[in-house]
Amino acid sequence: MKSTVEVSEKLFELYHRVHRLINESMTEEGVSLARSKFLFFLSRLGPCRSTDIAGALKFAPRTVTEAIDGLERDKLVVRKPDPEDRRAKIVSITDVGRVVLEAAEYPRKQLIEEIFSTLDDKQLDQMHQIVTQLVAKAEEIRRRKAGGDEEPASGWRACLKRSPPRK
């Protein structure tokens, strides 16, 4: 029987291998996995402040600003003044950004399908159940360590308050 440490190390190995493959595949289509996270976030939740994006994606504000600078330079996002706060800017995905994101999503999904094709339906369901349990346990531990606090009301929740989700 494998130890929990051995199993967790295999999960980390799987994550890193899949992450690397997906990033390479998406980069060939014109957008890295990291940049696609910003585009996906904006395409799903609509226009947001960069501080909300940083909170939701758990990135440092400077990292978000630099990423948005690059995305804006490539015409994938646009920044406009926030009507509620003149000091802030609202970031939105452009039509070009949507096209690039869609083009990069296809190879990502194909790659994931290929990797998971080694599992039959029963194994896939079992894996989903197991990973869901582990995610719930990790969240329980996070909350306990945080003193039972919920996540701050920033990030994606703040974006939802500003605009309805996109379909």
PDB file of N, CA and C in Angstrom, residues 48-62 64-65 88-91 154-156 158-159:
ATOM      1  N   CYS A  48     -13.821  43.968 -14.652  1.00  0.00           N
ATOM      2  CA  CYS A  48     -13.402  43.999 -13.243  1.00  0.00           C
ATOM      3  C   CYS A  48     -12.247  44.967 -13.052  1.00  0.00           C
ATOM      4  N   ARG A  49     -12.069  45.383 -11.825  1.00  0.00           N
ATOM      5  CA  ARG A  49     -10.864  46.130 -11.455  1.00  0.00           C
ATOM      6  C   ARG A  49      -9.712  45.138 -11.331  1.00  0.00           C
ATOM      7  N   SER A  50      -8.511  45.608 -11.553  1.00  0.00           N
ATOM      8  CA  SER A  50      -7.351  44.718 -11.447  1.00  0.00           C
ATOM      9  C   SER A  50      -7.179  44.203 -10.018  1.00  0.00           C
ATOM     10  N   THR A  51      -7.565  45.001  -9.023  1.00  0.00           N
ATOM     11  CA  THR A  51      -7.463  44.534  -7.632  1.00  0.00           C
ATOM     12  C   THR A  51      -8.403  43.357  -7.380  1.00  0.00           C
ATOM     13  N   ASP A  52      -9.569  43.360  -8.030  1.00  0.00           N
ATOM     14  CA  ASP A  52     -10.499  42.239  -7.900  1.00  0.00           C
ATOM     15  C   ASP A  52      -9.932  40.987  -8.565  1.00  0.00           C
ATOM     16  N   ILE A  53      -9.285  41.178  -9.697  1.00  0.00           N
ATOM     17  CA  ILE A  53      -8.663  40.052 -10.396  1.00  0.00           C
ATOM     18  C   ILE A  53      -7.558  39.465  -9.526  1.00  0.00           C
ATOM     19  N   ALA A  54      -6.735  40.325  -8.946  1.00  0.00           N
ATOM     20  CA  ALA A  54      -5.647  39.860  -8.081  1.00  0.00           C
ATOM     21  C   ALA A  54      -6.197  39.053  -6.909  1.00  0.00           C
ATOM     22  N   GLY A  55      -7.260  39.552  -6.293  1.00  0.00           N
ATOM     23  CA  GLY A  55      -7.855  38.837  -5.167  1.00  0.00           C
ATOM     24  C   GLY A  55      -8.436  37.499  -5.564  1.00  0.00           C
ATOM     25  N   ALA A  56      -9.104  37.453  -6.693  1.00  0.00           N
ATOM     26  CA  ALA A  56      -9.753  36.216  -7.141  1.00  0.00           C
ATOM     27  C   ALA A  56      -8.744  35.167  -7.584  1.00  0.00           C
ATOM     28  N   LEU A  57      -7.721  35.591  -8.297  1.00  0.00           N
ATOM     29  CA  LEU A  57      -6.740  34.646  -8.827  1.00  0.00           C
ATOM     30  C   LEU A  57      -5.579  34.408  -7.870  1.00  0.00           C
ATOM     31  N   LYS A  58      -5.577  35.116  -6.759  1.00  0.00           N
ATOM     32  CA  LYS A  58      -4.529  34.982  -5.738  1.00  0.00           C
ATOM     33  C   LYS A  58      -3.147  35.340  -6.291  1.00  0.00           C
ATOM     34  N   PHE A  59      -3.104  36.414  -7.075  1.00  0.00           N
ATOM     35  CA  PHE A  59      -1.852  36.930  -7.605  1.00  0.00           C
ATOM     36  C   PHE A  59      -1.538  38.252  -6.921  1.00  0.00           C
ATOM     37  N   ALA A  60      -0.260  38.582  -6.868  1.00  0.00           N
ATOM     38  CA  ALA A  60       0.146  39.880  -6.336  1.00  0.00           C
ATOM     39  C   ALA A  60      -0.364  40.971  -7.276  1.00  0.00           C
ATOM     40  N   PRO A  61      -0.784  42.118  -6.726  1.00  0.00           N
ATOM     41  CA  PRO A  61      -1.280  43.211  -7.577  1.00  0.00           C
ATOM     42  C   PRO A  61      -0.304  43.600  -8.685  1.00  0.00           C
ATOM     43  N   ARG A  62       0.984  43.620  -8.375  1.00  0.00           N
ATOM     44  CA  ARG A  62       1.977  43.989  -9.394  1.00  0.00           C
ATOM     45  C   ARG A  62       1.987  42.971 -10.539  1.00  0.00           C
ATOM     46  N   VAL A  64      -0.514  41.192 -11.557  1.00  0.00           N
ATOM     47  CA  VAL A  64      -1.727  41.426 -12.340  1.00  0.00           C
ATOM     48  C   VAL A  64      -1.546  42.644 -13.237  1.00  0.00           C
ATOM     49  N   THR A  65      -0.997  43.711 -12.698  1.00  0.00           N
ATOM     50  CA  THR A  65      -0.777  44.930 -13.485  1.00  0.00           C
ATOM     51  C   THR A  65       0.132  44.648 -14.675  1.00  0.00           C
ATOM     52  N   ALA A  88      -9.587  54.397 -10.287  1.00  0.00           N
ATOM     53  CA  ALA A  88      -9.485  52.992 -10.697  1.00  0.00           C
ATOM     54  C   ALA A  88      -9.822  52.811 -12.171  1.00  0.00           C
ATOM     55  N   LYS A  89      -9.381  51.688 -12.702  1.00  0.00           N
ATOM     56  CA  LYS A  89      -9.686  51.307 -14.088  1.00  0.00           C
ATOM     57  C   LYS A  89     -10.423  49.968 -14.074  1.00  0.00           C
ATOM     58  N   ILE A  90     -11.312  49.819 -15.032  1.00  0.00           N
ATOM     59  CA  ILE A  90     -12.035  48.568 -15.230  1.00  0.00           C
ATOM     60  C   ILE A  90     -11.411  47.870 -16.436  1.00  0.00           C
ATOM     61  N   VAL A  91     -11.093  46.589 -16.263  1.00  0.00           N
ATOM     62  CA  VAL A  91     -10.468  45.801 -17.323  1.00  0.00           C
ATOM     63  C   VAL A  91     -11.530  44.915 -17.964  1.00  0.00           C
ATOM     64  N   SER A 154     -13.639  40.052  -1.898  1.00  0.00           N
ATOM     65  CA  SER A 154     -13.001  40.725  -3.028  1.00  0.00           C
ATOM     66  C   SER A 154     -12.944  39.725  -4.164  1.00  0.00           C
ATOM     67  N   GLY A 155     -12.189  40.041  -5.171  1.00  0.00           N
ATOM     68  CA  GLY A 155     -12.021  39.089  -6.255  1.00  0.00           C
ATOM     69  C   GLY A 155     -13.279  38.891  -7.060  1.00  0.00           C
ATOM     70  N   TRP A 156     -13.584  37.639  -7.369  1.00  0.00           N
ATOM     71  CA  TRP A 156     -14.695  37.355  -8.276  1.00  0.00           C
ATOM     72  C   TRP A 156     -16.020  37.834  -7.724  1.00  0.00           C
ATOM     73  N   ALA A 158     -16.586  40.549  -6.062  1.00  0.00           N
ATOM     74  CA  ALA A 158     -16.670  41.980  -6.351  1.00  0.00           C
ATOM     75  C   ALA A 158     -17.027  42.214  -7.817  1.00  0.00           C
ATOM     76  N   CYS A 159     -16.494  41.394  -8.702  1.00  0.00           N
ATOM     77  CA  CYS A 159     -16.822  41.527 -10.129  1.00  0.00           C
ATOM     78  C   CYS A 159     -18.286  41.211 -10.376  1.00  0.00           C
TER      79      CYS A 159
END
